[in-house]
mmCIF file of C-alpha atoms in Angstrom:
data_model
loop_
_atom_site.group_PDB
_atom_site.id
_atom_site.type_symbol
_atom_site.label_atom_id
_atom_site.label_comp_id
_atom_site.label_asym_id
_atom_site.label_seq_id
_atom_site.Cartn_x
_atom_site.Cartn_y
_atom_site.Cartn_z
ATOM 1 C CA UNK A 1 0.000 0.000 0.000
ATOM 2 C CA UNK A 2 1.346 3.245 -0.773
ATOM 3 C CA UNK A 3 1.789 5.872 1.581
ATOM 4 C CA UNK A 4 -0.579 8.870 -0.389
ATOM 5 C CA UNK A 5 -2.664 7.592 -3.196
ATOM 6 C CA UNK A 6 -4.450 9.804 -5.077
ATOM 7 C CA UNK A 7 -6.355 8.985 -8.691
ATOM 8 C CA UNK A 8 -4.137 9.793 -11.690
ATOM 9 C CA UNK A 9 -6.653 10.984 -13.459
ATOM 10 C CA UNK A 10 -7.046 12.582 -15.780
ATOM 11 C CA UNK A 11 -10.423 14.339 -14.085
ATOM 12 C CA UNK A 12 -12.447 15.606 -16.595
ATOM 13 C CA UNK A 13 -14.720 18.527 -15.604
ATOM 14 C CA UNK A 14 -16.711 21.281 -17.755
ATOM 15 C CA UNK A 15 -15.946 25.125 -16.874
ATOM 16 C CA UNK A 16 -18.320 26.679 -13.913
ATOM 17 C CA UNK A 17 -18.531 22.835 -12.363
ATOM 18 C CA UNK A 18 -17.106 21.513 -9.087
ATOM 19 C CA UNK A 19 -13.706 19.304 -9.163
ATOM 20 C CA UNK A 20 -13.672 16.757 -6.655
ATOM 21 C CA UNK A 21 -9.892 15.571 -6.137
ATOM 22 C CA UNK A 22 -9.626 12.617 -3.399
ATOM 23 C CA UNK A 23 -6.452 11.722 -1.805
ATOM 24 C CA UNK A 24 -5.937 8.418 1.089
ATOM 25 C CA UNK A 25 -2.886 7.904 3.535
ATOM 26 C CA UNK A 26 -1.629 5.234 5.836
ATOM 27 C CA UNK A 27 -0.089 6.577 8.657
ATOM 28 C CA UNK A 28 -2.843 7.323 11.547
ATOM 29 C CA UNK A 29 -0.858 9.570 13.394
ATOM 30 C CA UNK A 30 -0.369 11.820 10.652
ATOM 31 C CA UNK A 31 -1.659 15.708 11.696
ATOM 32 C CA UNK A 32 -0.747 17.844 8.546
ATOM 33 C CA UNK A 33 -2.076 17.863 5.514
ATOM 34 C CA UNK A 34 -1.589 19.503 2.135
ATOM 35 C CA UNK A 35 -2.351 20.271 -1.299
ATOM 36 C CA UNK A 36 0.109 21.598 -4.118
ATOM 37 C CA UNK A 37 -1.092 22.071 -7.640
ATOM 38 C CA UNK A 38 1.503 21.818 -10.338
ATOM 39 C CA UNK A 39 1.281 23.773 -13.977
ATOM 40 C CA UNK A 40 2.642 21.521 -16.778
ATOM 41 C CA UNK A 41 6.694 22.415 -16.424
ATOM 42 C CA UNK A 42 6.113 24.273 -12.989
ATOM 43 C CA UNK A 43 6.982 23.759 -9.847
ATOM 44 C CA UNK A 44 4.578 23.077 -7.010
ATOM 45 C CA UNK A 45 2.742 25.428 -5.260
ATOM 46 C CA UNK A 46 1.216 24.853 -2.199
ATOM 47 C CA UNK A 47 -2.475 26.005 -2.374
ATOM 48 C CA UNK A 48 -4.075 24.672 0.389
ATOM 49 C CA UNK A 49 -3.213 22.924 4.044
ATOM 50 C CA UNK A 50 -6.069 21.606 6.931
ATOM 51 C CA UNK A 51 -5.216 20.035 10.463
ATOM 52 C CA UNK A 52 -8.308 19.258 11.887
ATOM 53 C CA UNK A 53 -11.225 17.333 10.832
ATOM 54 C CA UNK A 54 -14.113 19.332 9.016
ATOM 55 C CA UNK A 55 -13.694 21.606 6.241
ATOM 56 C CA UNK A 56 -11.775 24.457 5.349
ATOM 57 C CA UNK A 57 -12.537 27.019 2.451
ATOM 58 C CA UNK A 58 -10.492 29.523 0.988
ATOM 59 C CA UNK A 59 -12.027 31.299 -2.028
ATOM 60 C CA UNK A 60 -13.303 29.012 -4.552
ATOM 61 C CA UNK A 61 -10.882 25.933 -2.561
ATOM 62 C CA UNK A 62 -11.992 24.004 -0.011
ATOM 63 C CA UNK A 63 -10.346 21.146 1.617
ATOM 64 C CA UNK A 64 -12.248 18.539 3.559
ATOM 65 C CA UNK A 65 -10.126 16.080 6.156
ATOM 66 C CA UNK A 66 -11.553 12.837 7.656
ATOM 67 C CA UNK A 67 -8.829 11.577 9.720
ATOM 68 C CA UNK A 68 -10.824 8.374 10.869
ATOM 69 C CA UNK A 69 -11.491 7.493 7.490
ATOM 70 C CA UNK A 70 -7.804 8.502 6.347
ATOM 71 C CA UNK A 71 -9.149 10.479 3.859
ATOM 72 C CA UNK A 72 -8.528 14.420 2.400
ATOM 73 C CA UNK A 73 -10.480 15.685 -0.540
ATOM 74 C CA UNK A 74 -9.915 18.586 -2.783
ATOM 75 C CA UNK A 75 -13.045 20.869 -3.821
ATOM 76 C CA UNK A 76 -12.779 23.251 -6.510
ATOM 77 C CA UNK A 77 -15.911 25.344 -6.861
ATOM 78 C CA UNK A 78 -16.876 27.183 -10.069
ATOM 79 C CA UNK A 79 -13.738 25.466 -11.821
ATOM 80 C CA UNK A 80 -11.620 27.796 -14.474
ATOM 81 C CA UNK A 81 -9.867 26.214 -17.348
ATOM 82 C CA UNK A 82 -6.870 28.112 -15.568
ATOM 83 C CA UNK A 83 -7.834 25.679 -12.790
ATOM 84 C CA UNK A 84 -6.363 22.822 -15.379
ATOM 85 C CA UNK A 85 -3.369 21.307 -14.176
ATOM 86 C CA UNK A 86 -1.868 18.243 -11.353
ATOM 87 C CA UNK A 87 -3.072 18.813 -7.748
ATOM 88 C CA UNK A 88 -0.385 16.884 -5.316
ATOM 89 C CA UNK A 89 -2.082 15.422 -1.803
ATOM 90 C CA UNK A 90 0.988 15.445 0.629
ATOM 91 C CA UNK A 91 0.615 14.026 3.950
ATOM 92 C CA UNK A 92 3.373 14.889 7.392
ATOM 93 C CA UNK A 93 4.777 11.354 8.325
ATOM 94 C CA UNK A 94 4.224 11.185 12.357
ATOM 95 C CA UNK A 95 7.870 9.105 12.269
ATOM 96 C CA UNK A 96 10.241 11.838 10.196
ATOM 97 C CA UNK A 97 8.004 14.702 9.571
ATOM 98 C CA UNK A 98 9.074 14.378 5.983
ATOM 99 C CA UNK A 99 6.437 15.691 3.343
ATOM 100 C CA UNK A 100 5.002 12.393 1.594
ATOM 101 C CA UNK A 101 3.416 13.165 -1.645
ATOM 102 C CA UNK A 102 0.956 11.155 -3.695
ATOM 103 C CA UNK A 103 1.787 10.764 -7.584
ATOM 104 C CA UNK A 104 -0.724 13.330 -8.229
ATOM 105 C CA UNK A 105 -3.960 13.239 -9.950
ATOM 106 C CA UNK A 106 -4.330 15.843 -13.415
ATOM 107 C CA UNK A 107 -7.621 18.024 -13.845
ATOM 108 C CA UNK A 108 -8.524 19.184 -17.073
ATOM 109 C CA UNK A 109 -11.280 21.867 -17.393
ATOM 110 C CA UNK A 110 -13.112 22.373 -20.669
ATOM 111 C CA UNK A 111 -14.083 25.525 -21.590
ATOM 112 C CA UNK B 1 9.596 37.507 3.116
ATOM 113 C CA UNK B 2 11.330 34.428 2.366
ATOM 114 C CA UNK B 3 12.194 33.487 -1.387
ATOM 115 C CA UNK B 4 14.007 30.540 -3.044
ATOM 116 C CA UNK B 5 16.211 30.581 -5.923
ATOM 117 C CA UNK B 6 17.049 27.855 -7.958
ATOM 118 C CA UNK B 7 19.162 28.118 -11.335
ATOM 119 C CA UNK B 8 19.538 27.564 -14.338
ATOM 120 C CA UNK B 9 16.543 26.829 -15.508
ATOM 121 C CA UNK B 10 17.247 24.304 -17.747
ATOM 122 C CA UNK B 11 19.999 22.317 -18.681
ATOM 123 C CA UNK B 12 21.414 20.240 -21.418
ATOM 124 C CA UNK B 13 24.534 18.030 -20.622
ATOM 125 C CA UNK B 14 26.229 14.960 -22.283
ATOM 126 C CA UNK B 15 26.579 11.511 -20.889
ATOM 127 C CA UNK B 16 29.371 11.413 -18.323
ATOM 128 C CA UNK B 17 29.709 15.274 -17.998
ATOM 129 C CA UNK B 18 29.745 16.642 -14.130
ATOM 130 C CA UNK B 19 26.514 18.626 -12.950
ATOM 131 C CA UNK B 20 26.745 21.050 -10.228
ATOM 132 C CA UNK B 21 22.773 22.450 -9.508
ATOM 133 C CA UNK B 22 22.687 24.930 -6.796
ATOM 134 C CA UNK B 23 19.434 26.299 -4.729
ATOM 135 C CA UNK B 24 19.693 29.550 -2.237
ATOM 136 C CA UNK B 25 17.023 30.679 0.450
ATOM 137 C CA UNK B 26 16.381 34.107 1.592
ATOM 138 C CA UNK B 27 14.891 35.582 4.230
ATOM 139 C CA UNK B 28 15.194 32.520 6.850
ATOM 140 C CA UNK B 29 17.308 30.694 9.089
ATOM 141 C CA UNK B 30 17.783 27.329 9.679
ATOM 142 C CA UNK B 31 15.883 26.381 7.311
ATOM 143 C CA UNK B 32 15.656 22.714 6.443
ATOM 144 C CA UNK B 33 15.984 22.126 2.887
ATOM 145 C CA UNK B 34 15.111 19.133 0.382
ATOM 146 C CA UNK B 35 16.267 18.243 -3.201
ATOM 147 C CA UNK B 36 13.800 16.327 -5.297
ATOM 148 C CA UNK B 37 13.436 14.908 -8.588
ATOM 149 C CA UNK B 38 10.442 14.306 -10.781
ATOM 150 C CA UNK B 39 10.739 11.991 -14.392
ATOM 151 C CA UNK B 40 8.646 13.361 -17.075
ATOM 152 C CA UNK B 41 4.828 12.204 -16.392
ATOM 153 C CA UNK B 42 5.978 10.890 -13.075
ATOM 154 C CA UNK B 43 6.169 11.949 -9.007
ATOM 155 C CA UNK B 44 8.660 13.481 -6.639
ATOM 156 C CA UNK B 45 11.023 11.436 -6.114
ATOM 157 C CA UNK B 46 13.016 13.019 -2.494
ATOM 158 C CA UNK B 47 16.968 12.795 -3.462
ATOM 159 C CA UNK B 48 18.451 14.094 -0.550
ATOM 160 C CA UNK B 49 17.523 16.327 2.524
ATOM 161 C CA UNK B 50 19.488 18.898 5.046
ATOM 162 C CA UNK B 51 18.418 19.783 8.237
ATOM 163 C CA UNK B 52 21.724 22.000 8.707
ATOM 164 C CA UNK B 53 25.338 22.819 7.436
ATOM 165 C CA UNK B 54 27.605 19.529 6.397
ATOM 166 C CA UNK B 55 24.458 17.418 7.500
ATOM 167 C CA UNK B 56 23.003 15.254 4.395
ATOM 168 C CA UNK B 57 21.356 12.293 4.120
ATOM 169 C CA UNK B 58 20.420 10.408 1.255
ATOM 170 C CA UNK B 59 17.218 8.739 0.405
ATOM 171 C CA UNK B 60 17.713 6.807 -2.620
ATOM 172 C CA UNK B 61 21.426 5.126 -4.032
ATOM 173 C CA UNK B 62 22.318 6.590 -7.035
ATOM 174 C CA UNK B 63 24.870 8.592 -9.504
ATOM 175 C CA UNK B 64 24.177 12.254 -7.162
ATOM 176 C CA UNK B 65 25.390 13.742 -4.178
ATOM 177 C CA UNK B 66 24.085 17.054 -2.110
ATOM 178 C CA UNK B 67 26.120 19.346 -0.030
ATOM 179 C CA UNK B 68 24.924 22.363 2.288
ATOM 180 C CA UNK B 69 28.486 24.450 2.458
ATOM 181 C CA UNK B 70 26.174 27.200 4.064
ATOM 182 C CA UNK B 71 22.841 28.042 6.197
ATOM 183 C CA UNK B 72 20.656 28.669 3.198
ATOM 184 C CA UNK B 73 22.673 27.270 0.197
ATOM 185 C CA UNK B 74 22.266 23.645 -1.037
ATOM 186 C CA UNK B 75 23.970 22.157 -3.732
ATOM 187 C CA UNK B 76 23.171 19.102 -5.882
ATOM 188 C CA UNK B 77 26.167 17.869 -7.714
ATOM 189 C CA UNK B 78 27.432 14.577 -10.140
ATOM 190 C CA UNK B 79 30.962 13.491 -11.360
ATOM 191 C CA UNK B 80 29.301 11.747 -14.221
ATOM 192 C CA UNK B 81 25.843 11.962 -15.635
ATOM 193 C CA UNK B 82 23.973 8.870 -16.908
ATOM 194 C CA UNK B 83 21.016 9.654 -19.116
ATOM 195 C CA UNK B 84 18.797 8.215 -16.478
ATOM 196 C CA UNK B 85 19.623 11.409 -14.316
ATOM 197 C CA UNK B 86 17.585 12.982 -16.433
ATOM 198 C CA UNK B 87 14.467 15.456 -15.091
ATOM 199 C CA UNK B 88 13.348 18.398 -13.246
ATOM 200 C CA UNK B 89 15.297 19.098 -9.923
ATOM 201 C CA UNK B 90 13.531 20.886 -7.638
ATOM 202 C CA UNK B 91 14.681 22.475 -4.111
ATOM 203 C CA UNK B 92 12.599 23.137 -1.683
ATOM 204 C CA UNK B 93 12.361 24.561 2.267
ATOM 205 C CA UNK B 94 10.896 24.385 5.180
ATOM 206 C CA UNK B 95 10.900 25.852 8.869
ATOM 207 C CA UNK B 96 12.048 23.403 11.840
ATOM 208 C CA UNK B 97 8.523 22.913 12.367
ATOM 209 C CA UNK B 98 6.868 20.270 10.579
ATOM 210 C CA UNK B 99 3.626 21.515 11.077
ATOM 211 C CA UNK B 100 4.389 23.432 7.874
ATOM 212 C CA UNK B 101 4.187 22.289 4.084
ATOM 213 C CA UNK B 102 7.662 22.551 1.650
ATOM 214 C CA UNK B 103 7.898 25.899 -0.568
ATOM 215 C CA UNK B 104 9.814 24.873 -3.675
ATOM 216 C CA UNK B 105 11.918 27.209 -6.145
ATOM 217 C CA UNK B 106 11.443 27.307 -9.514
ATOM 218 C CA UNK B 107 13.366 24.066 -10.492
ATOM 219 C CA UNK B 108 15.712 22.758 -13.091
ATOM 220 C CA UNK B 109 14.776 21.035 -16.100
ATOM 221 C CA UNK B 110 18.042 18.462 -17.237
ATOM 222 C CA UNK B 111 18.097 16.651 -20.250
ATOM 223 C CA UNK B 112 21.361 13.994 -20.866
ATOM 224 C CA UNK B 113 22.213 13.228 -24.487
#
């Protein structure tokens, strides 16, 4: 089992629609969570991070974090083509408190 | 504000020719700092990580070494390149506390021929 797993993809969603991007982790005692998105050629940048079980929002983002279930999920409201690119889950290991990543999963928006 | 700084850009370098990458961060101190690697349609792959000067450690065997001469400068380097070292480098940082998520620079894009 791998540490992150997240759906490749690629997630197929028309402009003005909601994204869902879901991400699962192994390690129970992990407490920080994260998501990066990643332009084709770019670097990562970090976007969103939760701690505590519930929801966050910020702007048309909102991450959602059930840590019984192992589970963090991506929500992009109102999606943009801009919004068209790979979102990262990355997960705090409890052990090393080294960033673990998932292999990403790629959104594409339609206009 | 802190910034990263990662150069060149891109890079094109013949099989068996040293590589010296090199990644700065402003604006912090003791910062710990990561060097990653990502294959074309494929994941970050963590190389090496720093949590202060002369300290390294390596996570995966393999044709690179990393060196942190100073507080905020971290260098990835090769006596040889193979063309599987091949990719797009990327640096990144993060405070001591690991609460926090990894701010990467801009990142290197190497192609060996």
């Amino acid at each position: 089992q791998k540490e992150v797993e997240q759906n490749s993809g690629p997630l197929s969603v028309p402009e003005g629609a909601i994204a869902s991007l879901n991400c699962t982790y192994s390690d129970r005692g992990s407490q920080s969570f994260f998501w990066y998105r990643q332009y084709s050629g770019k670097s990562p940048e970090l976007i969103m991070f939760i701690y505590s079980n519930g929801d966050k929002e910020d702007g048309r983002f909102t991450a959602q974090l059930n840590k019984a279930s192992q589970y963090v999920s991506l929500l992009i409201r109102d999606s943009q083509p801009s919004d068209s690119a790979t979102y990262l889950c990355a997960v705090i290991a409890s052990n090393t408190g080294k960033l673990i990543f998932g292999q990403g999963t790629t959104l594409q928006v339609k206009p | 504000s802190q910034t990263i700084h990662q150069w060149p850009a891109t890079l094109v370098q013949p099989v068996g020719s040293p590589l010296s990458l090199e990644c700065t961060v402003e604006g912090t101190s003791n910062p710990n700092l990561y060097w990653y690697r990502q294959a074309a349609g494929r994941g970050l792959q963590l190389l090496f990580y720093s949590v202060g000067i002369g300290q390294i450690s390596s996570e995966v065997p393999q044709n690179l070494s990393a060196s942190r001469p100073q507080d905020r400068q971290f260098i990835l380097s090769s006596k040889k390149l193979l063309l599987s070292d091949s990719g797009f480098y990327l640096c990144a940082w993060r405070t001591r506390d690991r609460n926090y998520g990894y701010t990467f620079g801009s990142g290197t894009r190497l192609t060996v021929v």
